[in-house]
PDB file of C-alpha atoms in Angstrom:
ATOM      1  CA  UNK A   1      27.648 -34.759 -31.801  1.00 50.00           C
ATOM      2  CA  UNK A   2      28.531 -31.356 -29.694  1.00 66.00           C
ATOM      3  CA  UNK A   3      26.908 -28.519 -31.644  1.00 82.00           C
ATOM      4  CA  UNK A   4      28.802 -25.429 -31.488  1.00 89.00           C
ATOM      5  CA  UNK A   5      26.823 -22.048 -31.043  1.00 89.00           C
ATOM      6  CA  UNK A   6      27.958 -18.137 -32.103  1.00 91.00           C
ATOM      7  CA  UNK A   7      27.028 -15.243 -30.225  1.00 91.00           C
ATOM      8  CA  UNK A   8      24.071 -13.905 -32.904  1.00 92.00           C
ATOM      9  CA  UNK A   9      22.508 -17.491 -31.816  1.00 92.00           C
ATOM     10  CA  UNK A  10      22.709 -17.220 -27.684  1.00 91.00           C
ATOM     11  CA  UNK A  11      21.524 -13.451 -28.023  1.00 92.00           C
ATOM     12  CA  UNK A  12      18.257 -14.225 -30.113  1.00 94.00           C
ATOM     13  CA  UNK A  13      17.813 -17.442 -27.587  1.00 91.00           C
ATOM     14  CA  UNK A  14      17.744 -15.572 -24.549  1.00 92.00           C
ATOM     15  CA  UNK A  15      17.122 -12.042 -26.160  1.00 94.00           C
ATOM     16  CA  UNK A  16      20.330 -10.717 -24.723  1.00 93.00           C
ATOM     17  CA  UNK A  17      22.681  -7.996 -26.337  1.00 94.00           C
ATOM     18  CA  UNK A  18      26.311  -9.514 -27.420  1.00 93.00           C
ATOM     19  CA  UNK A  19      27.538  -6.619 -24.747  1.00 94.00           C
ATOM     20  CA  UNK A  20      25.665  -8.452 -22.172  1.00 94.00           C
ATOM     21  CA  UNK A  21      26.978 -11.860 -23.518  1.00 93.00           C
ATOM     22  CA  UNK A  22      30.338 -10.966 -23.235  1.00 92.00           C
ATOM     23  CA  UNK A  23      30.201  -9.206 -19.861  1.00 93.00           C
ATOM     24  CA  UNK A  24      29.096 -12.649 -18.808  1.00 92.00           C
ATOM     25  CA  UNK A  25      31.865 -14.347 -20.196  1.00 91.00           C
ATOM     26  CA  UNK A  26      34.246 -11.963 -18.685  1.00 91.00           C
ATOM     27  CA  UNK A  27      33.367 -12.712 -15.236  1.00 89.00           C
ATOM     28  CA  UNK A  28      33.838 -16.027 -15.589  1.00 88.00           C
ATOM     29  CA  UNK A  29      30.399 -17.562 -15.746  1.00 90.00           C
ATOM     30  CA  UNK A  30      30.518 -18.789 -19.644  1.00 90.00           C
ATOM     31  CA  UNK A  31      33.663 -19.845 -21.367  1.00 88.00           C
ATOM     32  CA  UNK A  32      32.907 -19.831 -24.674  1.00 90.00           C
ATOM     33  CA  UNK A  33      35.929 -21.300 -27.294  1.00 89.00           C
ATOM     34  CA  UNK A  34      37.744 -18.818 -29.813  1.00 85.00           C
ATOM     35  CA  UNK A  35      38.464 -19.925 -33.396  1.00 81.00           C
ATOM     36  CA  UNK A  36      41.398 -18.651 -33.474  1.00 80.00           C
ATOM     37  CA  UNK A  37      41.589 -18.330 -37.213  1.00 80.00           C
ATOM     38  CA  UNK A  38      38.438 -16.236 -37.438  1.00 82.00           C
ATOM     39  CA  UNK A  39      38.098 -14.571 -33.924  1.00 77.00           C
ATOM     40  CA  UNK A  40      34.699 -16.036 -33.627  1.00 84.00           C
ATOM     41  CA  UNK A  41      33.172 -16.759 -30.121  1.00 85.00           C
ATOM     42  CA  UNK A  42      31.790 -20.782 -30.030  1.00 91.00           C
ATOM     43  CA  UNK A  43      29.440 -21.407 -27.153  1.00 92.00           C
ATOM     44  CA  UNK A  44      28.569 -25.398 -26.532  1.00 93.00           C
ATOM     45  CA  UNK A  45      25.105 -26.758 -24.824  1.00 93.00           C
ATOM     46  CA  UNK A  46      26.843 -26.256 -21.637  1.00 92.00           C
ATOM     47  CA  UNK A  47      27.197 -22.618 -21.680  1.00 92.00           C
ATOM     48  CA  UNK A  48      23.611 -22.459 -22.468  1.00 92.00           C
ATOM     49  CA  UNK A  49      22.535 -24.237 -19.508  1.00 93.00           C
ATOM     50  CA  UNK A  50      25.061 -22.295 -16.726  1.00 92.00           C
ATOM     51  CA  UNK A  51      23.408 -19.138 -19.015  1.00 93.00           C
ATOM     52  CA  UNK A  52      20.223 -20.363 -18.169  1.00 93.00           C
ATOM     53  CA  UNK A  53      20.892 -20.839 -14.699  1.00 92.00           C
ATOM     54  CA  UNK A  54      22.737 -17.809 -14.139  1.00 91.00           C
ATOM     55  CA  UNK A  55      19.384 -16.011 -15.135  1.00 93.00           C
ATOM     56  CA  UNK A  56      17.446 -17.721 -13.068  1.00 91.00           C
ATOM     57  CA  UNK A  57      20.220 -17.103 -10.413  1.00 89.00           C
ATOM     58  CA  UNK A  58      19.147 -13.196 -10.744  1.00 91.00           C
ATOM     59  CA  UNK A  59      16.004 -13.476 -10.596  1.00 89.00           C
ATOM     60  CA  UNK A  60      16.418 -14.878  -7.658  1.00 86.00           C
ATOM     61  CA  UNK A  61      17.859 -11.188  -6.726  1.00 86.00           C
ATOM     62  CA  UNK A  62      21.687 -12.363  -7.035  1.00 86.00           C
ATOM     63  CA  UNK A  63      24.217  -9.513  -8.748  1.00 88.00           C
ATOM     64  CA  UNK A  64      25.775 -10.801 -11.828  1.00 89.00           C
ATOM     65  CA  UNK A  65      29.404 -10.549  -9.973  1.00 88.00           C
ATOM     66  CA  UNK A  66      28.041 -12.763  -7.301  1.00 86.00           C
ATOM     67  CA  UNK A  67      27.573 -15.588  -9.032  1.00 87.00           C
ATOM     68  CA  UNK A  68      30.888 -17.000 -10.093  1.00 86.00           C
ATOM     69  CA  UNK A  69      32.117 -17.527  -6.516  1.00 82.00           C
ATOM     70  CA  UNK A  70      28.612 -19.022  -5.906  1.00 80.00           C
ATOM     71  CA  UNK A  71      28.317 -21.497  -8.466  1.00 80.00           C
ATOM     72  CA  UNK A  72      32.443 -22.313  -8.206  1.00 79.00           C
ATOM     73  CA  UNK A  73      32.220 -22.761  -4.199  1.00 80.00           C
ATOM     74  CA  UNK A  74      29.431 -25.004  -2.209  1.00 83.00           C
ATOM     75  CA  UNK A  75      27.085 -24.490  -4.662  1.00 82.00           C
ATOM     76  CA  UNK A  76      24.530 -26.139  -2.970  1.00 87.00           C
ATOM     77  CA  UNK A  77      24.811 -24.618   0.101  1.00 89.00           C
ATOM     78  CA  UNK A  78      24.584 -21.221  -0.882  1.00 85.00           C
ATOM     79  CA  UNK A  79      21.825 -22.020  -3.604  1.00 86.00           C
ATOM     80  CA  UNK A  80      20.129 -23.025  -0.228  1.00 89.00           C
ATOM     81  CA  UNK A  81      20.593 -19.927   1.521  1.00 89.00           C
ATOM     82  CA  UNK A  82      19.410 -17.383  -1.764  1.00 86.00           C
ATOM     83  CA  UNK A  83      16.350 -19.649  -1.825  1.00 89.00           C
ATOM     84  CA  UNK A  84      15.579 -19.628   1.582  1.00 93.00           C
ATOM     85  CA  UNK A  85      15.987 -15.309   1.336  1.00 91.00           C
ATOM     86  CA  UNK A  86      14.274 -15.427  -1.895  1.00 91.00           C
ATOM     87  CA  UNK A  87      11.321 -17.574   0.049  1.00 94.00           C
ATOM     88  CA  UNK A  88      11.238 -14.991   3.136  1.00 95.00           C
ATOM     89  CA  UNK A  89      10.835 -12.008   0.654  1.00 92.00           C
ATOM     90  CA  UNK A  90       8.213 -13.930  -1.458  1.00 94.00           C
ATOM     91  CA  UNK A  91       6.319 -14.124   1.751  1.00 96.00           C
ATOM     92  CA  UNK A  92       6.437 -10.891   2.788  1.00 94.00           C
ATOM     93  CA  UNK A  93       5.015  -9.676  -0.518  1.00 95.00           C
ATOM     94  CA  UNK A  94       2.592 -12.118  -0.297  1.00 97.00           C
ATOM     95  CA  UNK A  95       1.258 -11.174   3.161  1.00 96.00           C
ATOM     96  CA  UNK A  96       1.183  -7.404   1.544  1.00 97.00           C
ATOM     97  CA  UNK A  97      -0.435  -8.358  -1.467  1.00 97.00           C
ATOM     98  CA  UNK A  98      -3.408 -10.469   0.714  1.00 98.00           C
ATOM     99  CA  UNK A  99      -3.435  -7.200   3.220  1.00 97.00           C
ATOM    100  CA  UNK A 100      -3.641  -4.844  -0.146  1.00 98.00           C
ATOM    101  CA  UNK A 101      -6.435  -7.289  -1.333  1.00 98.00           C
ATOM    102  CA  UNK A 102      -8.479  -6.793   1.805  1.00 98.00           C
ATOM    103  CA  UNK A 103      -8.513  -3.262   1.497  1.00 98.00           C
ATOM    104  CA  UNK A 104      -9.217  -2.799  -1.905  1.00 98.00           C
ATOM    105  CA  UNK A 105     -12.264  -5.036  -1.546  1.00 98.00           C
ATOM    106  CA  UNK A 106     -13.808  -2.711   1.493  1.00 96.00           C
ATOM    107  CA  UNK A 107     -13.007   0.403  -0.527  1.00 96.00           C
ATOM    108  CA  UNK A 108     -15.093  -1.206  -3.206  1.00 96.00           C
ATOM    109  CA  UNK A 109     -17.908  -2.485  -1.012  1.00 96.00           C
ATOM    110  CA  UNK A 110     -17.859   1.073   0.775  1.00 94.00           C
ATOM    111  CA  UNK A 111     -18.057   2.641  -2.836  1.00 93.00           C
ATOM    112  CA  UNK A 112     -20.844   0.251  -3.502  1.00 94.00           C
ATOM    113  CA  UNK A 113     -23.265   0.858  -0.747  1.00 94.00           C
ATOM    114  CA  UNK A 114     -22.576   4.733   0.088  1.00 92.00           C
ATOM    115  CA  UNK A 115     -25.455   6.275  -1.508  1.00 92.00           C
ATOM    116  CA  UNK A 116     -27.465   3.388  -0.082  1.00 94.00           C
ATOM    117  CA  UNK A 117     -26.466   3.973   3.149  1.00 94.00           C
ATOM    118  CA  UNK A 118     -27.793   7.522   3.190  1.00 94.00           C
ATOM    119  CA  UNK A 119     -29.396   8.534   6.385  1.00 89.00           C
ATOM    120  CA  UNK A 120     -29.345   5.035   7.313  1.00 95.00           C
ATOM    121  CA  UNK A 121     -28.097   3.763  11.001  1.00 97.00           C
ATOM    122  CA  UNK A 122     -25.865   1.122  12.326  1.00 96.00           C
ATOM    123  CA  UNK A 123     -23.683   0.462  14.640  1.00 96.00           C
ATOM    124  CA  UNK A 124     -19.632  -1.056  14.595  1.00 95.00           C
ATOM    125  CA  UNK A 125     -16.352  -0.707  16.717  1.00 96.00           C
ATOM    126  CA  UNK A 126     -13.902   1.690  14.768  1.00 97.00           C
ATOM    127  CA  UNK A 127     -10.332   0.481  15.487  1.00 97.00           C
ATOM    128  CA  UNK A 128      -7.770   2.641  16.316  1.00 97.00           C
ATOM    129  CA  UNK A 129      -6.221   4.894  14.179  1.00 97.00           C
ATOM    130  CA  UNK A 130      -2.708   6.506  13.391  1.00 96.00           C
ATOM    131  CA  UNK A 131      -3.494  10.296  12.040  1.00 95.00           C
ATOM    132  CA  UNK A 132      -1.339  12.328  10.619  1.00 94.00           C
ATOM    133  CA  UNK A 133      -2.364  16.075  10.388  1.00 93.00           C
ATOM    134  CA  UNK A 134      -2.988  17.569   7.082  1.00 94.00           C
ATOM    135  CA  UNK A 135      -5.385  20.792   7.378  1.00 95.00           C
ATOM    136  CA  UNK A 136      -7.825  22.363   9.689  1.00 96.00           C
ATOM    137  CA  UNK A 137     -10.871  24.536   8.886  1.00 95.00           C
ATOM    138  CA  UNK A 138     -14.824  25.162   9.795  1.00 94.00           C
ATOM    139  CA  UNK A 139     -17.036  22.805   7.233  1.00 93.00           C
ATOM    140  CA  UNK A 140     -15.627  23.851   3.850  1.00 92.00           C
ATOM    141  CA  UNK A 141     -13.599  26.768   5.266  1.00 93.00           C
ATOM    142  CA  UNK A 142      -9.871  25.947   5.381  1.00 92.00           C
ATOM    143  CA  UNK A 143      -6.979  26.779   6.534  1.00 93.00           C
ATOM    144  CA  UNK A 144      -3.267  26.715   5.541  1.00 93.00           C
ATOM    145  CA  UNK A 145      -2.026  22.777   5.022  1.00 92.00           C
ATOM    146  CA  UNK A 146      -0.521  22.489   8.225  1.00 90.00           C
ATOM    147  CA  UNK A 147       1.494  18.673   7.449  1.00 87.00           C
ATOM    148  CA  UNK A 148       4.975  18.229   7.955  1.00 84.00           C
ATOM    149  CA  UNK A 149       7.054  17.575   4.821  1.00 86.00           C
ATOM    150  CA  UNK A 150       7.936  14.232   6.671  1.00 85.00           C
ATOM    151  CA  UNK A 151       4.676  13.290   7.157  1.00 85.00           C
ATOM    152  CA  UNK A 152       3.941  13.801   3.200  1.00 87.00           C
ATOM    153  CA  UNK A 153       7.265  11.908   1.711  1.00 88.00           C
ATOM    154  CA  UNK A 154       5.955   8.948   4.316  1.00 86.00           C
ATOM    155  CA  UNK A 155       2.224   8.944   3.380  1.00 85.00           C
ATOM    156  CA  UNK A 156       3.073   9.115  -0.598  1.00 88.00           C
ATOM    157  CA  UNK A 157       5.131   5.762  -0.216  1.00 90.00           C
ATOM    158  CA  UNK A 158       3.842   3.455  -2.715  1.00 92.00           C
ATOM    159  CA  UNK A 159       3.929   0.815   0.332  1.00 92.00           C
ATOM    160  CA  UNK A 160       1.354   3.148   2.406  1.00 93.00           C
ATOM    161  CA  UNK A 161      -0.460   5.447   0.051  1.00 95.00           C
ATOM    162  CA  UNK A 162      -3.232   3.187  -0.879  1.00 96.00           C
ATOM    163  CA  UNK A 163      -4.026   2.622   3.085  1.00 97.00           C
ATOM    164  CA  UNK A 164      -4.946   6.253   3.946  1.00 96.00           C
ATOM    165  CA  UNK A 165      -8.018   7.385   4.568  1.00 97.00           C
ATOM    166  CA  UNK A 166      -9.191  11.106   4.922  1.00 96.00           C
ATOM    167  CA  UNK A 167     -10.223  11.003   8.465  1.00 98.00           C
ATOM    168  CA  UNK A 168     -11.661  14.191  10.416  1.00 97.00           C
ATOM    169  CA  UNK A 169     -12.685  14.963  14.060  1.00 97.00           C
ATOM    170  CA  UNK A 170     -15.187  17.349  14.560  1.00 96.00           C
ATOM    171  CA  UNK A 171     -14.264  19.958  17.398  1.00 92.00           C
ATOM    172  CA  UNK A 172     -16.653  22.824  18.390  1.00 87.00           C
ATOM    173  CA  UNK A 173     -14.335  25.215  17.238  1.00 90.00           C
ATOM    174  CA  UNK A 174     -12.823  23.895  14.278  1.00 94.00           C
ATOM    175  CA  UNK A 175     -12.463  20.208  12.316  1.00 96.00           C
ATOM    176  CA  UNK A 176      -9.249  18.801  12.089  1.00 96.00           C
ATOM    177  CA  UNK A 177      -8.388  16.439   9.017  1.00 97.00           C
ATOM    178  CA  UNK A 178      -5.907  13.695   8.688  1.00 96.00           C
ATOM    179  CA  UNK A 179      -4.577  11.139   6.805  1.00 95.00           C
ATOM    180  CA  UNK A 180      -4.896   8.123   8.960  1.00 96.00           C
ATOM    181  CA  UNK A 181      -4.236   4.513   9.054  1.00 96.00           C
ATOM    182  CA  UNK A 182      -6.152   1.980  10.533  1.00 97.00           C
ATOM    183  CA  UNK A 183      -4.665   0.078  13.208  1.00 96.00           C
ATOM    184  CA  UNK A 184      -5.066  -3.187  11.335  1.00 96.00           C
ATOM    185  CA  UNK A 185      -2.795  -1.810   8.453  1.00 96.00           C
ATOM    186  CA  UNK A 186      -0.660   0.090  10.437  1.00 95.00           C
ATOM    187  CA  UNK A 187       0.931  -3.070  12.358  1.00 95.00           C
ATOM    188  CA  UNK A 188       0.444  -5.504   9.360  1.00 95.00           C
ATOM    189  CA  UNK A 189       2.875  -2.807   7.219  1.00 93.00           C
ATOM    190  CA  UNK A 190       5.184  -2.891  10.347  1.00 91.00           C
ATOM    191  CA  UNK A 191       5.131   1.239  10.166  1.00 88.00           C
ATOM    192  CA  UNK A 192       8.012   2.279  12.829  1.00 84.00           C
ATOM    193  CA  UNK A 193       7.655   5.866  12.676  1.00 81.00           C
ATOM    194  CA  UNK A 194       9.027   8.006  15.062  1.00 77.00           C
ATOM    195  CA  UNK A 195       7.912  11.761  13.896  1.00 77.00           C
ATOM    196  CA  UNK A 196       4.644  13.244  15.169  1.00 84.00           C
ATOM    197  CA  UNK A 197       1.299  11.212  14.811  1.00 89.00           C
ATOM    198  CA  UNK A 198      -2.338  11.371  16.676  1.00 93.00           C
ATOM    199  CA  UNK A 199      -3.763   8.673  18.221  1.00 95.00           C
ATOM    200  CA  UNK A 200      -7.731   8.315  17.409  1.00 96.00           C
ATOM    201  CA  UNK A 201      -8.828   5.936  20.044  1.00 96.00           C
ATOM    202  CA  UNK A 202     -10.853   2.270  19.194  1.00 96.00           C
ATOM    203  CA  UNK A 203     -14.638   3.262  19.889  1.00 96.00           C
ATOM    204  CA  UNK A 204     -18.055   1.817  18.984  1.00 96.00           C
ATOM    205  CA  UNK A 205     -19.929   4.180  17.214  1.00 97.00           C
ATOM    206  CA  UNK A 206     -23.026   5.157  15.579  1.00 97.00           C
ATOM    207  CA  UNK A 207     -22.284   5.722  12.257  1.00 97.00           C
ATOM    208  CA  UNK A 208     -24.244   6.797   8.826  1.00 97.00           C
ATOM    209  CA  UNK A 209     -23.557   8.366   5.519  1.00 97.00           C
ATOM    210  CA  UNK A 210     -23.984  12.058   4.498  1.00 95.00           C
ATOM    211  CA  UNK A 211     -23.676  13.411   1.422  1.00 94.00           C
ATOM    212  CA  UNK A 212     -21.659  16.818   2.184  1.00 92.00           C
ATOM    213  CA  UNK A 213     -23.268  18.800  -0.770  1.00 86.00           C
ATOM    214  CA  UNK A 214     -21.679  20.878  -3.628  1.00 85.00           C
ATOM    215  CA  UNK A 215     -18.254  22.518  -2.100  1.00 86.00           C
ATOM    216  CA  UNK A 216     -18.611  25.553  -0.183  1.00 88.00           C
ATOM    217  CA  UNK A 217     -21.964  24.281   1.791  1.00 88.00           C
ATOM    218  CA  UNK A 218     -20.856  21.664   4.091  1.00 92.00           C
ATOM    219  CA  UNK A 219     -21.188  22.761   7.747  1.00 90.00           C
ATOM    220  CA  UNK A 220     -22.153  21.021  11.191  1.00 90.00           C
ATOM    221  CA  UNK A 221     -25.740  20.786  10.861  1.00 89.00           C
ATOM    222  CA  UNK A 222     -24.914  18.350   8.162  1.00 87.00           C
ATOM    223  CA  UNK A 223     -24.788  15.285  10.871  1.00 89.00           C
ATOM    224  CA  UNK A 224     -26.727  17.194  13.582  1.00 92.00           C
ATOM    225  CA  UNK A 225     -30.141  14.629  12.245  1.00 93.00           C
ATOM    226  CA  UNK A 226     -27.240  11.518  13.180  1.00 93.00           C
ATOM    227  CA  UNK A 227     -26.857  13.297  17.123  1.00 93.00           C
ATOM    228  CA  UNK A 228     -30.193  13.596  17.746  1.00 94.00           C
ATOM    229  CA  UNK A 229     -30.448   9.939  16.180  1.00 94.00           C
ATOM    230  CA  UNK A 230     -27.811   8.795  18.632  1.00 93.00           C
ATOM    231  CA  UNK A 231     -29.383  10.875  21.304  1.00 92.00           C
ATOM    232  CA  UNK A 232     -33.249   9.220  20.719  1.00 93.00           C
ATOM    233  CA  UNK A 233     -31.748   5.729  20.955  1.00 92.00           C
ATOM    234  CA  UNK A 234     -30.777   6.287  24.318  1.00 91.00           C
ATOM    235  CA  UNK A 235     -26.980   6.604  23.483  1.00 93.00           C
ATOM    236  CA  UNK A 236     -24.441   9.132  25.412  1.00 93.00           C
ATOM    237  CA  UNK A 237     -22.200  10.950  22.693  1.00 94.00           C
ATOM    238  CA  UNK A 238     -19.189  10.965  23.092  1.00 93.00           C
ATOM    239  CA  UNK A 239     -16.977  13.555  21.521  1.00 92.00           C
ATOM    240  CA  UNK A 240     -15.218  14.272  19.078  1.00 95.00           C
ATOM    241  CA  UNK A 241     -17.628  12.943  16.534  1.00 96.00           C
ATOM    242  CA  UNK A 242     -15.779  11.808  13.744  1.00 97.00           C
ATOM    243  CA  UNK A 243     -16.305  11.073   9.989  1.00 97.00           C
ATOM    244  CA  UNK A 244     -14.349   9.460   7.064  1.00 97.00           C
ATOM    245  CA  UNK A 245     -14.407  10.209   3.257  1.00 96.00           C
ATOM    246  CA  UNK A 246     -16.142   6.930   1.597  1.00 95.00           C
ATOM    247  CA  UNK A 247     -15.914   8.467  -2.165  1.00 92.00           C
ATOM    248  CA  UNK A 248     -15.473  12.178  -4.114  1.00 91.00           C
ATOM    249  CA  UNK A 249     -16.328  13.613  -7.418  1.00 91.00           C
ATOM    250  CA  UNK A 250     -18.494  13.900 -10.576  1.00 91.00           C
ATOM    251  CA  UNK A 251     -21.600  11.464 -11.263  1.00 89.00           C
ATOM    252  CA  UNK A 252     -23.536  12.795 -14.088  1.00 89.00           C
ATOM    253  CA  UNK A 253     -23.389  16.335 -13.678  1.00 89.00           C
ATOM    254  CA  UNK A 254     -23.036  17.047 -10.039  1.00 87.00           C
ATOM    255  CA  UNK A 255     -20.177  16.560  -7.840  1.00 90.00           C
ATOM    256  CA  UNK A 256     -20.931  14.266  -4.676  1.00 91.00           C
ATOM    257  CA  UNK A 257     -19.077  13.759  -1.354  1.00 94.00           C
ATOM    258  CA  UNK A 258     -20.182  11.156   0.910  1.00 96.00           C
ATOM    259  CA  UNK A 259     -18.665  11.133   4.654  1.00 96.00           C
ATOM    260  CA  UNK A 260     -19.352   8.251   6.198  1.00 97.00           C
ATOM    261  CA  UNK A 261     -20.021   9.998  10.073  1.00 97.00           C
ATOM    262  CA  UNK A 262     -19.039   7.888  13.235  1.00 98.00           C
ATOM    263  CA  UNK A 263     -19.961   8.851  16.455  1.00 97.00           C
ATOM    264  CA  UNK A 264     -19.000   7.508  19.347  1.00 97.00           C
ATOM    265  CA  UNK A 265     -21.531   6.137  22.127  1.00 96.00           C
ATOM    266  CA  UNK A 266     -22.052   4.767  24.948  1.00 91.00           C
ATOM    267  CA  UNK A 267     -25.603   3.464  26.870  1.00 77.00           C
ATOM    268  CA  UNK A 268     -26.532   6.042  29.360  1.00 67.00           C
ATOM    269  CA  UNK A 269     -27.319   2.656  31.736  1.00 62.00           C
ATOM    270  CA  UNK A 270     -23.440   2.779  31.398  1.00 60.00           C
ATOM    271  CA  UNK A 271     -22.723   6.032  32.664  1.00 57.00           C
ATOM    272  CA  UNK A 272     -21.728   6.327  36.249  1.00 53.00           C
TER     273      UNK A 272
END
C-alpha cells in the first residue's frame, strides 16, 4: 500500500514552509503528483527520503541548486568528494576548537593563581610573540591610541580575538602596549598577515605577579622589588622588561589589576 502525503504533512515532518517545499520541487529534487481534479500536491515515501537526503546534502554545505545535477549524475562519486571537503573542514574546526580549548584553560589557571602568585618568583621561557601596537604612555599616563585601523578589524576577528593578550615592554622613556599573539597561536591559526607587526623575541625570564593598584598609581617602581630580585639571584637583566595583563576589574569593592611581569635573564657566568 503506497501512502500518499500533502504538503501541510511534509512541512510539519520536516518543519519546512510550503514556499520552501515547493522551491524544492521546482528544481527538480521532489516530484510530487498533482490531482488534477483538486490541484492538490501528493508526495509518496520516496520524496520523503530524497527530502531527507537533500537536507542532509546541505548540511553537508551543498547549495540547494547544486544538488539536482549531483544526485542525477555519479552520485557516488561526487557524494565522495562533498564528504571528503566536508571531512577536511570538520578537521580544521576541530584542530581550532582543541587550540581554543588550550587557551581557555591557561586563562583560567592564570585567573586562578594570580593573587597567589603575588610577589612570588619563578622562572619559564616566554615564546615569541606577534605585537601589534595599540597605545604608549608612562605607568598610567597615556597617550593617543596609536593602532592602525587594519590592525583593529584583524584583532576583533572572532577567529583571533580570544588569543590576544595585552602585552607591554617597559622602555626607560615610555611603555609601549600591544595586543600580541603568542607564537604557538599565531602559526596554529595560520595568521598570514602582511601589514605592520613587532616581533617580541622567545626569552627565559624571571617572572612574578604585581598588582598595579587603583588607576592613576601604577608607575615603574611597581616591579623595581622583581629587578633587584633578578639582580640578587645572580641573573643579568636583560631589557626591555616586559609584563602581561593576567586579569582586570572589580572584586568586592576595589578594582584590581594584576600584571604578570617577565623579565628577561641571563647567568652572569654566561656573559662574555
Amino acid at each position: 500500500m503506497n501512502s500518499q502525503y500533502k504538503i501541510g504533512d511534509i512541512s510539519r515532518l520536516f518543519n519546512l514552509s510550503s514556499e520552501m517545499i515547493r522551491y524544492y520541487e521546482k528544481m527538480g529534487i521532489i516530484d510530487p503528483i498533482r490531482d488534477e481534479k483538486n490541484g492538490y500536491r501528493y508526495y509518496s515515501i520516496f520524496d520523503i527520503y530524497i527530502l531527507l537526503e537533500c537536507l542532509q546534502y546541505q548540511n553537508l554545505g551543498m547549495k540547494i541548486k547544486e544538488i539536482p545535477n549531483f544526485i542525477n549524475f555519479n552520485y557516488r562519486e561526487k557524494l565522495q568528494n562533498q564528504l571528503h571537503i566536508f571531512q577536511r573542514r570538520l578537521n580544521k574546526e576541530i584542530d581550532y576548537k582543541v587550540m581554543l580549548k588550550k587557551r581557555v584553560t591557561e586563562l583560567a589557571m592564570q585567573l586562578e593563581v594570580a593573587d597567589l602568585n603575588l610577589s612570588n618568583y619563578w622562572v619559564k621561557k616566554i615564546n615569541k610573540k606577534y605585537a601589534f601596537d595599540f597605545v604608549d604612555g608612562i605607568g598610567d599616563d597615556y597617550d593617543k591610541v596609536n593602532t592602525s585601523e587594519d590592525n583593529i578589524r584583524f584583532l576583533l576577528n572572532d577567529k583571533y580575538i580570544n588569543f590576544i593578550d595585552s602585552y607591554v615592554c617597559f622602555n626607560k622613556d615610555k611603555d609601549e602596549w600591544y595586543f600580541a599573539i603568542d607564537e604557538e597561536y599565531f602559526n596554529g591559526l595560520s595568521i598570514s598577515y602582511k601589514k605592520k607587526y613587532t616581533i617580541i623575541p622567545a626569552h627565559y625570564c624571571l617572572c612574578t605577579v604585581i598588582e598595579m593598584g587603583p588607576l592613576g598609581q601604577f608607575s615603574h617602581e611597581c616591579y623595581e622589588a622583581a629587578v633587584m630580585y633578578a639582580q640578587d639571584k645572580g641573573y643579568h637583566v636583560q631589557l626591555p622588561i616586559r609584563g602581561i595583563i593576567r586579569g582586570r576589574g572589580y572584586e568586592g569593592d576595589h578594582f584590581k589589576r594584576y600584571l604578570e611581569i617577565q623579565i628577561p635573564i641571563i647567568k652572569n657566568s654566561q656573559i662574555a
